Coordinates of C-alpha atoms in Angstrom, one line a residue:
X1 CA 74.6 147.3 110.1
X2 CA 78.4 148.4 109.8
X3 CA 79.4 149.8 106.5
X4 CA 81.4 146.9 105.6
X5 CA 78.3 144.6 106.1
X6 CA 76.2 147.3 104.1
X7 CA 78.8 147.4 101.4
X8 CA 78.7 143.6 101.1
X9 CA 74.9 143.7 100.8
X10 CA 75.0 146.1 98.1
X11 CA 77.6 144.5 96.3
X12 CA 75.4 140.9 96.2
X13 CA 72.5 142.9 95.4
X14 CA 74.2 144.7 92.4
X15 CA 75.2 140.9 91.5
X16 CA 72.0 139.6 91.3
X17 CA 70.1 142.6 90.1
X18 CA 72.5 143.1 87.0
X19 CA 73.3 146.6 87.3
X20 CA 70.3 148.0 85.5
X21 CA 69.8 152.0 86.0
X22 CA 66.6 151.0 88.1
X23 CA 68.3 148.3 90.3
X24 CA 68.9 151.1 92.8
X25 CA 72.2 150.2 94.5
X26 CA 74.5 152.5 93.1
X27 CA 77.1 150.5 93.5
X28 CA 80.0 150.3 91.0
X29 CA 82.2 146.5 90.2
X30 CA 85.8 146.3 89.8
X31 CA 88.4 143.6 89.6
X32 CA 87.1 140.2 89.9
X33 CA 83.7 141.2 90.4
X34 CA 83.7 143.4 87.3
X35 CA 84.7 140.0 85.8
X36 CA 82.4 137.8 87.3
X37 CA 79.4 140.1 86.4
X38 CA 80.8 139.9 83.0
X39 CA 80.4 136.2 82.8
X40 CA 76.8 136.6 84.1
X41 CA 76.1 139.1 81.8
X42 CA 76.9 137.3 78.7
X43 CA 74.5 134.5 79.8
X44 CA 71.9 136.3 81.5
X45 CA 72.1 140.0 80.5
X46 CA 70.2 141.7 78.0
X47 CA 71.7 143.6 74.8
X48 CA 69.8 147.0 75.3
X49 CA 70.5 146.9 78.9
X50 CA 72.9 149.9 80.0
X51 CA 74.5 149.8 83.4
X52 CA 76.2 152.7 85.4
X53 CA 79.4 153.5 84.3
X54 CA 79.7 150.1 82.2
X55 CA 78.4 149.0 78.9
X56 CA 76.3 145.9 79.3
X57 CA 75.9 143.0 76.5
X58 CA 74.5 140.2 76.6
X59 CA 75.6 137.0 74.5
X60 CA 78.6 134.9 73.9
X61 CA 79.1 135.8 69.9
X62 CA 79.4 133.1 67.6
X63 CA 82.6 131.9 67.7
X64 CA 83.8 128.9 69.9
X65 CA 86.8 130.5 71.0
X66 CA 85.0 133.2 72.9
X67 CA 82.6 130.4 74.5
X68 CA 85.8 128.4 75.5
X69 CA 87.0 131.5 77.0
X70 CA 83.5 132.1 79.0
X71 CA 83.5 128.2 80.2
X72 CA 86.8 129.0 81.8
X73 CA 85.8 132.0 83.4
X74 CA 82.7 130.7 85.0
X75 CA 84.9 127.8 86.3
X76 CA 87.3 129.8 87.9
X77 CA 84.4 132.1 89.6
X78 CA 81.9 129.3 90.3
X79 CA 81.7 125.9 92.1
X80 CA 81.2 122.9 89.8
X81 CA 77.5 122.6 90.6
X82 CA 76.6 126.2 89.7
X83 CA 79.1 125.7 86.8
X84 CA 76.9 122.9 85.0
X85 CA 73.9 124.7 85.3
X86 CA 75.2 127.7 83.7
X87 CA 76.7 125.6 80.9
X88 CA 72.9 124.0 80.5
X89 CA 71.5 127.5 80.5
X90 CA 73.9 128.4 77.6
X91 CA 72.8 125.6 75.6
X92 CA 69.3 126.3 76.1
X93 CA 69.3 130.4 75.8
X94 CA 72.1 130.9 73.4
X95 CA 71.6 127.7 71.0
X96 CA 75.3 126.8 71.9
X97 CA 74.7 123.0 70.8
X98 CA 76.5 123.4 67.5
X99 CA 79.5 125.2 69.2
X100 CA 80.0 121.9 71.4
X101 CA 81.4 120.4 67.7
X102 CA 84.4 122.8 68.3
X103 CA 87.2 120.7 70.0
X104 CA 88.6 124.0 71.8
X105 CA 84.9 124.2 73.4
X106 CA 84.7 120.6 74.4
X107 CA 88.0 120.8 76.2
X108 CA 87.2 123.4 78.5
X109 CA 83.4 122.4 79.4
X110 CA 82.8 120.9 82.7
X111 CA 81.5 117.5 82.1
X112 CA 78.2 116.0 83.3
X113 CA 75.6 113.9 82.0
X114 CA 73.6 116.7 80.8
X115 CA 76.7 117.4 78.0
X116 CA 76.9 113.9 77.3
X117 CA 73.4 113.9 76.5
X118 CA 73.8 117.0 74.2
X119 CA 76.9 115.6 72.6
X120 CA 74.8 112.4 71.7
X121 CA 72.3 114.2 70.2
X122 CA 74.9 115.8 67.9
X123 CA 77.0 112.9 66.9
X124 CA 75.8 112.5 63.1
X125 CA 76.8 116.5 62.9
X126 CA 80.2 115.8 64.4
X127 CA 82.8 116.5 62.7
X128 CA 85.9 114.0 62.8
X129 CA 88.3 116.4 64.3
X130 CA 86.0 116.8 67.2
X131 CA 84.9 113.1 67.8
X132 CA 87.6 111.7 69.7
X133 CA 87.5 114.9 72.0
X134 CA 84.0 114.0 72.6
X135 CA 84.7 110.5 73.2
X136 CA 87.1 111.4 75.8
X137 CA 84.5 114.2 77.3
X138 CA 81.7 111.1 77.4
X139 CA 84.4 108.7 79.0
X140 CA 85.3 110.7 81.6
X141 CA 81.5 110.8 82.7
X142 CA 81.1 107.5 82.1
X143 CA 83.9 106.3 84.3
X144 CA 83.0 108.6 87.3
X145 CA 79.6 107.3 87.0
X146 CA 81.0 103.8 87.2
X147 CA 82.9 104.4 90.3
X148 CA 80.1 105.9 92.0
X149 CA 77.8 103.2 91.3
X150 CA 79.4 100.1 90.5
X151 CA 80.5 98.7 93.8
X152 CA 76.6 99.4 95.5
X153 CA 75.1 97.7 92.5
X154 CA 77.2 94.6 92.4
X155 CA 77.0 93.9 96.4
X156 CA 73.1 94.8 96.5
X157 CA 72.2 92.2 93.2
X158 CA 74.7 89.9 94.9
X159 CA 72.9 89.6 97.9
X160 CA 69.5 89.5 96.1
X161 CA 70.7 86.9 93.8
X162 CA 71.8 84.9 96.8
X163 CA 68.5 85.1 98.6
X164 CA 66.6 83.9 95.3
X165 CA 68.6 81.4 95.0
X166 CA 67.8 79.5 98.3
X167 CA 65.9 76.3 97.9
X168 CA 63.0 76.2 99.8
X169 CA 62.5 72.2 99.8
X170 CA 66.0 71.0 99.6
X171 CA 67.5 67.6 99.6
X172 CA 69.4 66.6 102.6
X173 CA 72.9 67.6 101.1
X174 CA 71.6 71.0 99.6
X175 CA 70.7 72.1 103.6
X176 CA 71.9 75.5 104.6
X177 CA 72.0 74.4 108.3
X178 CA 72.9 77.9 109.5
X179 CA 69.9 79.8 107.8
X180 CA 67.5 77.0 108.7
X181 CA 68.1 77.1 112.4
X182 CA 67.9 80.7 112.3
X183 CA 64.3 80.6 110.4
X184 CA 63.4 78.3 112.7
X185 CA 64.3 79.6 116.5
X186 CA 61.1 80.3 117.2
X187 CA 60.5 76.5 117.3
X188 CA 63.0 75.8 120.0
X189 CA 62.0 73.2 122.5
X190 CA 63.8 74.3 125.7
X191 CA 63.0 71.0 127.3
X192 CA 64.8 69.0 124.7
X193 CA 67.2 71.4 123.8
X194 CA 66.4 71.6 120.4
X195 CA 65.1 73.3 117.4
X196 CA 62.4 71.7 115.1
X197 CA 63.0 72.5 111.6
X198 CA 59.6 72.9 110.2
X199 CA 61.0 74.9 107.2
X200 CA 64.0 74.3 105.7
X201 CA 66.4 76.6 103.8
X202 CA 68.8 75.2 101.0
X203 CA 72.0 76.2 99.5
X204 CA 71.3 77.6 95.8
X205 CA 72.3 75.0 93.4
X206 CA 74.5 75.8 90.6
X207 CA 75.5 78.7 92.2
X208 CA 78.2 79.7 89.3
X209 CA 75.4 79.4 86.7
X210 CA 73.3 82.3 85.2
X211 CA 70.7 82.8 87.9
X212 CA 68.8 85.4 86.7
X213 CA 68.3 87.3 83.1
X214 CA 67.7 91.5 82.7
X215 CA 66.4 93.0 79.9
X216 CA 67.0 96.8 79.9
X217 CA 64.7 98.1 77.1
X218 CA 65.6 102.0 76.9
X219 CA 63.8 104.8 75.1
X220 CA 66.4 106.7 73.1
X221 CA 63.7 109.6 72.4
X222 CA 65.4 112.7 72.9
X223 CA 63.5 113.9 76.3
X224 CA 65.4 110.4 77.7
X225 CA 68.8 111.5 77.2
X226 CA 70.2 111.2 80.9
X227 CA 68.2 107.8 81.2
X228 CA 70.1 106.5 78.4
X229 CA 73.1 107.3 80.1
X230 CA 72.8 105.9 83.3
X231 CA 71.1 102.5 81.6
X232 CA 74.0 101.9 79.7
X233 CA 76.1 102.6 82.5
X234 CA 74.1 99.9 84.6
X235 CA 73.8 97.8 81.7
X236 CA 77.7 97.6 81.5
X237 CA 77.5 96.8 85.6
X238 CA 75.1 94.1 85.5
X239 CA 77.1 92.7 82.4
X240 CA 80.1 92.3 84.4
X241 CA 78.5 90.0 86.9
X242 CA 78.9 86.3 85.9
X243 CA 75.1 85.0 87.5
X244 CA 73.3 87.8 85.5
X245 CA 72.7 87.5 81.7
X246 CA 71.8 91.4 80.5
X247 CA 70.6 92.4 77.3
X248 CA 70.1 96.3 76.3
X249 CA 67.6 97.4 73.8
X250 CA 67.4 100.8 72.7
X251 CA 64.6 102.0 70.6
X252 CA 62.7 105.0 68.9
X253 CA 60.7 104.0 66.0
X254 CA 63.5 101.1 65.1
X255 CA 65.0 98.6 67.6
X256 CA 68.9 97.9 68.1
X257 CA 70.0 95.7 70.3
X258 CA 73.5 96.6 71.8
X259 CA 74.1 93.6 74.0
X260 CA 77.2 93.0 72.5
X261 CA 79.0 96.0 72.9
X262 CA 77.9 96.1 76.6
X263 CA 81.7 95.8 77.6
X264 CA 82.1 99.5 76.8
X265 CA 79.3 101.5 77.7
X266 CA 80.9 104.5 76.1
X267 CA 80.7 102.3 72.7
X268 CA 77.1 101.9 73.9
X269 CA 76.2 105.3 74.0
X270 CA 78.0 106.4 70.7
X271 CA 75.7 103.7 69.0
X272 CA 72.5 105.1 70.4
X273 CA 70.6 107.7 68.5
X274 CA 68.9 110.1 70.4
X275 CA 65.9 111.8 69.2
X276 CA 62.7 110.5 66.8
X277 CA 59.6 108.9 67.6
X278 CA 58.7 105.8 69.7
X279 CA 57.3 102.3 69.2
X280 CA 57.1 100.8 72.8
X281 CA 54.9 97.9 71.5
X282 CA 57.8 97.1 68.8
X283 CA 60.6 97.1 71.1
X284 CA 58.4 95.1 73.8
X285 CA 57.8 92.4 71.3
X286 CA 61.5 92.2 70.1
X287 CA 62.6 91.7 74.1
X288 CA 59.7 89.2 74.7
X289 CA 60.9 87.5 71.8
X290 CA 64.3 86.9 73.4
X291 CA 62.8 85.8 76.8
X292 CA 63.6 82.2 77.3
X293 CA 63.6 81.7 81.1
X294 CA 60.5 83.6 81.8
X295 CA 60.5 82.9 85.8
X296 CA 64.0 84.1 86.0
X297 CA 63.8 87.2 84.1
X298 CA 63.5 90.9 84.9
X299 CA 62.6 93.1 82.1
X300 CA 63.0 96.8 82.8
X301 CA 61.0 99.2 80.3
X302 CA 62.9 102.7 80.6
X303 CA 60.4 105.2 78.9
X304 CA 58.1 108.3 79.2
X305 CA 55.6 105.9 77.7
X306 CA 54.5 108.4 74.8
X307 CA 53.6 105.4 72.6
X308 CA 53.9 106.0 69.0
X309 CA 53.0 102.3 68.1
X310 CA 49.9 100.4 69.0
X311 CA 48.5 101.5 72.2
X312 CA 46.6 98.5 73.0
X313 CA 49.1 95.9 71.5
X314 CA 51.7 97.4 74.0
X315 CA 49.5 96.9 77.1
X316 CA 48.7 93.2 76.0
X317 CA 52.5 92.7 75.2
X318 CA 53.4 93.7 79.1
X319 CA 50.4 91.6 80.2
X320 CA 51.4 88.5 78.2
X321 CA 55.2 89.2 79.6
X322 CA 53.8 89.1 83.3
X323 CA 51.7 86.3 82.7
X324 CA 54.6 84.3 81.4
X325 CA 56.1 84.5 84.9
X326 CA 58.7 87.1 84.2
X327 CA 59.1 90.4 86.5
X328 CA 58.3 93.6 84.8
X329 CA 59.4 97.2 86.2
X330 CA 58.4 100.4 84.3
X331 CA 60.7 103.3 84.8
X332 CA 59.4 106.6 83.9
X333 CA 63.2 107.8 84.1
X334 CA 66.7 107.0 85.5
X335 CA 68.1 109.9 86.3
X336 CA 68.5 112.4 89.2
X337 CA 65.9 115.1 87.9
X338 CA 62.8 113.3 89.2
X339 CA 59.9 112.2 86.8
X340 CA 59.9 114.1 83.4
X341 CA 56.4 114.7 81.8
X342 CA 55.1 111.1 80.5
X343 CA 51.8 109.9 79.3
X344 CA 49.7 109.6 82.2
X345 CA 47.0 107.4 80.8
X346 CA 49.7 104.8 79.7
X347 CA 51.2 104.9 83.0
X348 CA 47.6 104.2 85.1
X349 CA 47.0 101.1 82.2
X350 CA 50.3 99.6 83.7
X351 CA 49.6 100.4 87.1
X352 CA 46.1 98.4 86.4
X353 CA 48.0 95.7 85.3
X354 CA 50.4 95.4 88.1
X355 CA 53.3 97.3 86.6
X356 CA 53.1 100.7 88.4
X357 CA 55.5 103.1 86.7
X358 CA 57.6 105.5 88.5
X359 CA 60.8 107.8 88.0
X360 CA 63.9 106.0 89.6
X361 CA 67.1 107.7 90.5
X362 CA 70.3 106.0 89.9
X363 CA 71.0 105.6 93.9
X364 CA 67.5 103.8 93.9
X365 CA 68.2 101.3 91.1
X366 CA 70.1 98.6 92.8
X367 CA 67.3 98.5 95.3
X368 CA 64.3 98.2 92.6
X369 CA 66.4 95.6 90.7
X370 CA 67.0 93.6 94.1
X371 CA 63.1 93.7 94.8
X372 CA 62.6 92.1 91.2
X373 CA 64.8 89.8 91.4
X374 CA 63.4 88.7 94.8
X375 CA 60.1 88.8 93.2
X376 CA 59.0 91.4 96.2
X377 CA 57.1 94.6 96.1
X378 CA 58.9 97.3 94.2
X379 CA 60.6 100.4 96.2
X380 CA 58.5 102.8 94.2
X381 CA 58.8 106.3 96.0
X382 CA 55.3 107.4 96.6
X383 CA 55.9 111.2 95.0
X384 CA 56.9 109.5 91.9
X385 CA 54.6 106.7 91.7
X386 CA 52.2 107.3 88.2
X387 CA 48.6 106.9 88.7
X388 CA 45.4 108.6 87.2
X389 CA 45.7 111.5 89.8
X390 CA 49.6 111.6 89.3
X391 CA 50.8 115.1 88.3
X392 CA 52.5 115.8 85.3

């Protein structure tokens, strides 16, 4: 190994190990490396850990300006994905949640879904001087999510709606001849040069009217913060589709219908109240009371299934919704993180009712909704499906 390669290896180990006297590197840092090391030490260092030639002290202090400077430093030294991880660690390890109430810190932070969840949990304590800055941060994240998700969601669901609207026993003037011929090619009679149309495929009638109703029933307990953010964005996208009547209901021990705010997902998010208990049965009872066309309705419950209400009534409610002809989808989470901790017993009970619960990523959600609209099996990932033997 060359001297340069050996020196680079020592440098990297020095940054990883943090400069304890026992790290064994004997490597001193200077310039940008020293500044980078300070940024790491502030979050991951120990107050009583000396270094070779440098006093090493962990912590960001109690003032928002020092935190804002630190946020600026890590954005200089690390890529965005690493910055977001370090921000979450800072909030968890150093109790920086209250400092997010300071405008100068919010202006310095790298916004992501997790930060939005933290801000929403602090809205009641947020001073008026910070609230507008917080809304700007939340709006930036929401707009980024809409750009990422909206086009594909609309395209996927439009296709599903068109397919679900086709009439299987159409009147003559409603027959879709192109699709009818394609569906009956195996019945081609070469001697007659014709296709026998054993199955007719028709155009959907009243194509400009509402074809499906979607009810998003979202648990707003603290552990579901990312799911609330994504559900609000998807709710707004669905509400923008003329063929879909969308209702958004959030709940803890109370139930709040936010449908009237769906034109602006930021308003939806600031109307939520993260934290508190959970009464799934009560929320489903409200959603059930709003179903007017069961055969054309999809109910999506997004919850970790920790029920604080009446368990047996909740399960009876799900069974009744399904028996009415509505489609019922149960998602343990709507986020990129996969399945959270969830109530395995309730998940298994729902699976027994024909409503398996599974974690769903935002990228998979359009496919799940398309399958529900077309009344075909849901594309539940095997690893995320909840059942009696699922890992927690």
